[in-house]
PDB file of C-alpha atoms in Angstrom:
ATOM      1  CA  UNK K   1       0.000   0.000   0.000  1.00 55.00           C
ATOM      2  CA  UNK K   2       1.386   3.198  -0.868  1.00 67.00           C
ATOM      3  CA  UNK K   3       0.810   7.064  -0.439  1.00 72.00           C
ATOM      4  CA  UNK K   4      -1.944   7.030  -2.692  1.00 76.00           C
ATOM      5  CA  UNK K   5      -3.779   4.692  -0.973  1.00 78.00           C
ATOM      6  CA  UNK K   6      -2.952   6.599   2.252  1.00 82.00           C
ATOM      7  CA  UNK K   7      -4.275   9.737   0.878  1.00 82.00           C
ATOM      8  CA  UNK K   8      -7.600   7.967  -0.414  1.00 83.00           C
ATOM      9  CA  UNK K   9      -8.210   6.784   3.466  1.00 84.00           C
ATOM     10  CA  UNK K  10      -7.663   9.827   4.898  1.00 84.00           C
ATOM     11  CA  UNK K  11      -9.345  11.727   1.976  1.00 85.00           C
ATOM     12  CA  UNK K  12     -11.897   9.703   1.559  1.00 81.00           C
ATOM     13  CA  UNK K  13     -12.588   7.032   4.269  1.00 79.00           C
ATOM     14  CA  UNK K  14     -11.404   8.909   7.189  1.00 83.00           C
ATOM     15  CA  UNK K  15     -12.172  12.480   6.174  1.00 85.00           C
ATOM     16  CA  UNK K  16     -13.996  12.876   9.777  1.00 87.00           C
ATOM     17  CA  UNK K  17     -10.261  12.974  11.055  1.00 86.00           C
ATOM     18  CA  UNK K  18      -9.356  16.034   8.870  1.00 88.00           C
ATOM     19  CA  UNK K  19      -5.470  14.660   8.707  1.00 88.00           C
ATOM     20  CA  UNK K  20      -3.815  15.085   5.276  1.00 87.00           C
ATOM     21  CA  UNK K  21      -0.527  13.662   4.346  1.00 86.00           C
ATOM     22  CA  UNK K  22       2.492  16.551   4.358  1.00 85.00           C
ATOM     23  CA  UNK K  23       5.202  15.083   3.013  1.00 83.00           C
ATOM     24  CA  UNK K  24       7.163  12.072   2.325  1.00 80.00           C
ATOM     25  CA  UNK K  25      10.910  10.851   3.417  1.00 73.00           C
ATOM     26  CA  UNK K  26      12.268   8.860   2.058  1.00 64.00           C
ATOM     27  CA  UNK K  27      10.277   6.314  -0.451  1.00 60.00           C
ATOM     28  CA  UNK K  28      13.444   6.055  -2.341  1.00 59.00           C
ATOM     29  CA  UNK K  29      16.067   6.417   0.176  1.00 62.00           C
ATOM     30  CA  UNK K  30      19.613   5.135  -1.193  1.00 63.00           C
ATOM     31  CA  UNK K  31      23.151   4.189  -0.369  1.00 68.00           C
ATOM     32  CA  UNK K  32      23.752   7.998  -1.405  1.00 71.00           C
ATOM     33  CA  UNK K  33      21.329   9.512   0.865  1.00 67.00           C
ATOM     34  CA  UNK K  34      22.485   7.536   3.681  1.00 71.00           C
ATOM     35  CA  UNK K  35      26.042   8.964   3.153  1.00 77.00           C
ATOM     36  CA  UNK K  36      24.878  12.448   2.846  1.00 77.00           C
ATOM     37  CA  UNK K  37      22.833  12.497   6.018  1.00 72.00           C
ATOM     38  CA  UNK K  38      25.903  10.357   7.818  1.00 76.00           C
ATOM     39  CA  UNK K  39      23.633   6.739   8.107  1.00 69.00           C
ATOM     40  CA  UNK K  40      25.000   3.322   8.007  1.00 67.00           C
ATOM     41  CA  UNK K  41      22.276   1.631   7.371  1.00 63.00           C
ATOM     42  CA  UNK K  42      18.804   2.232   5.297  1.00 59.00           C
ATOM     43  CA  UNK K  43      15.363   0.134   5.853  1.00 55.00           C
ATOM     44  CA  UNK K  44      13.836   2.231   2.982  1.00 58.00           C
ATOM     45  CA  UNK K  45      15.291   0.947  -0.706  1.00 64.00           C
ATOM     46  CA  UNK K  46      11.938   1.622  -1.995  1.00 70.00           C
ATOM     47  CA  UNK K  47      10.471  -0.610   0.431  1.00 82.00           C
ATOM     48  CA  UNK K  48       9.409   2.146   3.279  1.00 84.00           C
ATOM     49  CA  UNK K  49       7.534   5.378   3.717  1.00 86.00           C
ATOM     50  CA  UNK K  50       8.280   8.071   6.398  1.00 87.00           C
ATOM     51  CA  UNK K  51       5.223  10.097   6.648  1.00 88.00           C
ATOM     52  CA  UNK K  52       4.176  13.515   7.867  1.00 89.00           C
ATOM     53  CA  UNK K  53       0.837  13.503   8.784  1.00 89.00           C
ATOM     54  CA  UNK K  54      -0.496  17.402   9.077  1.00 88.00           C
ATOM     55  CA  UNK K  55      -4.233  18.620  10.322  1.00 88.00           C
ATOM     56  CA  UNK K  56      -6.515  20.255   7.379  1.00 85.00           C
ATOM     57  CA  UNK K  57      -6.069  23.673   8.607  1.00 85.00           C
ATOM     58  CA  UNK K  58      -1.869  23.673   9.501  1.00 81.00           C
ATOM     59  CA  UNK K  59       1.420  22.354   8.748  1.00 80.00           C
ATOM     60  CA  UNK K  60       2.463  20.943  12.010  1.00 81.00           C
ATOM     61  CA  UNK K  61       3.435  17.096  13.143  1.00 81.00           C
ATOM     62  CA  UNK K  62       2.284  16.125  16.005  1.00 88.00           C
ATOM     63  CA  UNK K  63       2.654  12.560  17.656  1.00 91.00           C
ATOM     64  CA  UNK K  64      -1.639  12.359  17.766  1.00 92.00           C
ATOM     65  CA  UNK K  65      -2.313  12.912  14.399  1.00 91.00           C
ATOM     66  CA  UNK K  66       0.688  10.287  13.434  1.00 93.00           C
ATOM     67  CA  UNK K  67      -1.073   7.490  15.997  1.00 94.00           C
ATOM     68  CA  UNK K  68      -4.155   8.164  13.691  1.00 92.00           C
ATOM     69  CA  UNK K  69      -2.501   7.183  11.513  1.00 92.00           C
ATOM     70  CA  UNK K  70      -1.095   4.423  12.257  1.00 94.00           C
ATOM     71  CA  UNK K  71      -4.445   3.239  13.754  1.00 94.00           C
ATOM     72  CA  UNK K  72      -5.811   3.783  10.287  1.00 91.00           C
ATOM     73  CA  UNK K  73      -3.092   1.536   8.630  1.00 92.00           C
ATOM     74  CA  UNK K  74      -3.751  -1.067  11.204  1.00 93.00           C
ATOM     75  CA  UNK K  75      -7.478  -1.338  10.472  1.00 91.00           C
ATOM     76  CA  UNK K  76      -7.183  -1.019   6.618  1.00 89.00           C
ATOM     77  CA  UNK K  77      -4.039  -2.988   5.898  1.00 89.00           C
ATOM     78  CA  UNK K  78      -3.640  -4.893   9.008  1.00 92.00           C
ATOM     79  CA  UNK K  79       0.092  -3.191   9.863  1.00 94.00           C
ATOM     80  CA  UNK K  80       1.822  -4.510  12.844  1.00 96.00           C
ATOM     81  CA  UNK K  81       4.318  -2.743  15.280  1.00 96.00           C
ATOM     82  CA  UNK K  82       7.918  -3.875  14.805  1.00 94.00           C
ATOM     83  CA  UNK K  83       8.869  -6.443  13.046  1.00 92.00           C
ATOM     84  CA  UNK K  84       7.756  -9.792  14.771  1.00 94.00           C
ATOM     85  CA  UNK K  85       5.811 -11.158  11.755  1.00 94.00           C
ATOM     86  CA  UNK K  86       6.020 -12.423   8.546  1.00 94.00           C
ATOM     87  CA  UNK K  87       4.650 -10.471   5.414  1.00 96.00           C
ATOM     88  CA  UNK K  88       2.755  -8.287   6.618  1.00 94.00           C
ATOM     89  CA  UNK K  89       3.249  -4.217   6.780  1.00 93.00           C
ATOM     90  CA  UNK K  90       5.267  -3.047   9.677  1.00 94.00           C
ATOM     91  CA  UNK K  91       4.805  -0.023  11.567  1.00 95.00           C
ATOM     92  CA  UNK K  92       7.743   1.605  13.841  1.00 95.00           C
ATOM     93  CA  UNK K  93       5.956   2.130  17.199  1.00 96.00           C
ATOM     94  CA  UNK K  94       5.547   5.564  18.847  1.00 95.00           C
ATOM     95  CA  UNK K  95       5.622   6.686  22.479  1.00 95.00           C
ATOM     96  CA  UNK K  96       2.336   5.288  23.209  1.00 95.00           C
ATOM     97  CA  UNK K  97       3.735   1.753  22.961  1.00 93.00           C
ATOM     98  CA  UNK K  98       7.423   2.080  22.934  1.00 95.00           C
ATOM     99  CA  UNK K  99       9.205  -0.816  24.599  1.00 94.00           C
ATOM    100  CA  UNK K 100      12.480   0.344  26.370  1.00 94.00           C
ATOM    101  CA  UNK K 101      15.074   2.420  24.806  1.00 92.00           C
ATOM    102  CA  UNK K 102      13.755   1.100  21.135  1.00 91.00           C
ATOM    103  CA  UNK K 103      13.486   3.860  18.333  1.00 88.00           C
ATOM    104  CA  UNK K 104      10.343   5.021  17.516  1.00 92.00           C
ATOM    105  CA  UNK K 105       8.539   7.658  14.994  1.00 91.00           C
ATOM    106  CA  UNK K 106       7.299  10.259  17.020  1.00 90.00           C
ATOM    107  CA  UNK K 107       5.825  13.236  14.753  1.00 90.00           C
ATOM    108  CA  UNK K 108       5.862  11.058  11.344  1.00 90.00           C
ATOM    109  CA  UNK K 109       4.671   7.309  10.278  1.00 92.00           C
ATOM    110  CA  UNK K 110       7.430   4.534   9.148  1.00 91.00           C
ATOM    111  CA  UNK K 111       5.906   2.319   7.284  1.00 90.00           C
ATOM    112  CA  UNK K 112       7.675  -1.029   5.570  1.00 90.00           C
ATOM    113  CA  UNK K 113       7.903  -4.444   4.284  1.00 89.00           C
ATOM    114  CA  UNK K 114      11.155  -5.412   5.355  1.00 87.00           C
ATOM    115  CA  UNK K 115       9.429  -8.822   7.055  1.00 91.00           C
ATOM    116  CA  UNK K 116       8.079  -9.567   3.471  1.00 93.00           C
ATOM    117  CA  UNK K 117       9.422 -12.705   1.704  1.00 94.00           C
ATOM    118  CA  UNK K 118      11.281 -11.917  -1.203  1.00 91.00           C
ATOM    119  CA  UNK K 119       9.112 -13.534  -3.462  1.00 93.00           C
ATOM    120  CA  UNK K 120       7.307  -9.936  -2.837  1.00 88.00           C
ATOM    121  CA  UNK K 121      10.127  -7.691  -3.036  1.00 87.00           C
ATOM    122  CA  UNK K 122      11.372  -8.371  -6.511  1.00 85.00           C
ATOM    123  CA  UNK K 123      12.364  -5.529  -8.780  1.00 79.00           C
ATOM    124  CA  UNK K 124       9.479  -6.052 -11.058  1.00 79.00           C
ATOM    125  CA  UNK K 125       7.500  -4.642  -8.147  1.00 78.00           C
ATOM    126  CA  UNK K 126       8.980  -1.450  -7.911  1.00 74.00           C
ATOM    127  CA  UNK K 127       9.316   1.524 -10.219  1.00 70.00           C
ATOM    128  CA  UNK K 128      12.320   2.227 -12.313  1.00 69.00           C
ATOM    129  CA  UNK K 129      12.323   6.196 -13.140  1.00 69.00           C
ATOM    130  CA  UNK K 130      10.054   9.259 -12.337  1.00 64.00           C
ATOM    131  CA  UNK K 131       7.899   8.853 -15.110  1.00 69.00           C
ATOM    132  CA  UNK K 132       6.542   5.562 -13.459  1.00 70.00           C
ATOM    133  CA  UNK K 133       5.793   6.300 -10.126  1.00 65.00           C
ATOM    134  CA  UNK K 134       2.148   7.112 -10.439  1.00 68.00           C
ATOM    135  CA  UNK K 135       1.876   4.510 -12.830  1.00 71.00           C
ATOM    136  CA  UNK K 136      -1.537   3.922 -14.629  1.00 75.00           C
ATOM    137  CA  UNK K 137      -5.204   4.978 -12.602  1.00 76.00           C
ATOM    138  CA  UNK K 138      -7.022   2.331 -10.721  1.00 73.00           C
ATOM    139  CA  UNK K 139      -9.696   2.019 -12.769  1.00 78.00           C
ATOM    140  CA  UNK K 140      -8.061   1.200 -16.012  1.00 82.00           C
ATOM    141  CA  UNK K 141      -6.055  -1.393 -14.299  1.00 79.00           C
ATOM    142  CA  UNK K 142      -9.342  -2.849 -13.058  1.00 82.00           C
ATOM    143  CA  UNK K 143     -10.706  -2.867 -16.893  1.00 86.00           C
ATOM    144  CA  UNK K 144      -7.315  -4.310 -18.296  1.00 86.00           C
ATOM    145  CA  UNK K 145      -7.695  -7.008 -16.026  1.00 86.00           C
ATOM    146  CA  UNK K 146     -11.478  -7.789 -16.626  1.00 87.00           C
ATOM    147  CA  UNK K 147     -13.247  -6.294 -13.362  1.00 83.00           C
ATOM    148  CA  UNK K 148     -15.018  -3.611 -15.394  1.00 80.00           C
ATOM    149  CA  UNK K 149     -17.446  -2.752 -12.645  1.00 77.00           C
ATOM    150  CA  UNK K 150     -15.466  -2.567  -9.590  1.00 69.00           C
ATOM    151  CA  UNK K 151     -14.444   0.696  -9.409  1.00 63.00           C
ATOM    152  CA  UNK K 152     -17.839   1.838 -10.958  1.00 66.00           C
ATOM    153  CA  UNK K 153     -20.301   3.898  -8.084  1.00 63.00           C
ATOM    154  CA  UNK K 154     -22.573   3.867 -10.568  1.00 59.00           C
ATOM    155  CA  UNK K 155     -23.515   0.169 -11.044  1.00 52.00           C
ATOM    156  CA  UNK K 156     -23.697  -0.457  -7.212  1.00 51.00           C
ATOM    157  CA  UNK K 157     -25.717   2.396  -6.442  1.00 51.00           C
ATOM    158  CA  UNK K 158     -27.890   1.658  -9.564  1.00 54.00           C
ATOM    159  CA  UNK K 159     -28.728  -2.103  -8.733  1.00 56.00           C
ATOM    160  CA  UNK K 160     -29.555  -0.686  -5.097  1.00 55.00           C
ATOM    161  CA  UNK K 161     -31.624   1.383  -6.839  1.00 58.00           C
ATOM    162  CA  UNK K 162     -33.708  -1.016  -8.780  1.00 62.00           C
ATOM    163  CA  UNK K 163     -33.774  -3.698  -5.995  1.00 63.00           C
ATOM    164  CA  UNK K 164     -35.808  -1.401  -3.635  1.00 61.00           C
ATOM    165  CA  UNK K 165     -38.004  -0.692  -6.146  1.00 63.00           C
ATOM    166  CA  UNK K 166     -38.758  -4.015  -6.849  1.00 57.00           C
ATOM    167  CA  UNK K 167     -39.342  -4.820  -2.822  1.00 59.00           C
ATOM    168  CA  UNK K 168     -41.459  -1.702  -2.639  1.00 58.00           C
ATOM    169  CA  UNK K 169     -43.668  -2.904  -5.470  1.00 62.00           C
ATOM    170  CA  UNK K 170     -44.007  -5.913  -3.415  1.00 59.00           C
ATOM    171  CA  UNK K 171     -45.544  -4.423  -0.562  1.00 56.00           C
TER     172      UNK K 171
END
């Protein structure tokens, strides 16, 4: 799941929250960046997001609208804290459930698949130049694939539509 799908839950889903996403660190974080910034060691390679999370009406981080967050990645992609289990997404905890000394994200959201099996992680999977990155729209990847209707509104609400006015016929 990436920042699109992010932005659609808090867009869209979520909107009573009135979080946005402010920026992104690192999607693409490299053996370049690392020296730059004086790191060792990356967990990003393409394969994590660091996430500022900012309210509707400001641009400030706070360590409450980040836990949203990462409540709202828990429910909708079933994210886990640390790194304890296999393939699923894997959320860097925050103060609220910090174990010890361990790091944790405090104003921003780290999100990864580092636990993922490789079969997941090949390069086919990720994008190879700017142009890429947003890849094609939802919708006609739903169509090439043969699932014409399920990112069609229209049909849904339509069918709802006709089957309560067949039920109110019957009464």
């Amino acid at each position: 799941m990436g920042r699109k799908a992010i932005k659609f839950y808090l867009d869209v889903q979520e909107k009573q929250n009135g979080l946005r996403v402010g920026k992104i660190n690192s999607g693409y974080r490299c053996n370049a960046n690392n020296k730059i910034n004086k790191r060792h060691s990356t967990n990003h390679m393409g394969k994590a997001l660091d996430i500022h999370i900012y309210k509707l009406s400001d641009t400030i981080n706070t360590e409450k609208n980040a836990d949203m967050v990462r409540d709202l990645l828990i429910k909708y992609t079933n994210a886990k804290y640390r790194w304890s289990e296999h393939n699923v997404f894997a959320l860097e905890p925050s103060s609220r459930n910090r174990i010890g000394e361990e790091y944790i994200a405090t104003t921003w959201v780290h999100y990864d698949v580092r636990t993922f099996d490789l079969e997941y992680l090949k390069d086919e999977y990720f994008v190879k130049d700017n142009d890429s990155v947003n890849g094609e729209s939802i919708t006609v990847l739903a169509r090439r694939l043969g699932f014409q209707n399920t990112c069609n509104c229209n049909v849904v609400s339509t069918r709802i539509n006709k089957e309560k006015k067949v039920k109110s016929r019957e009464v």
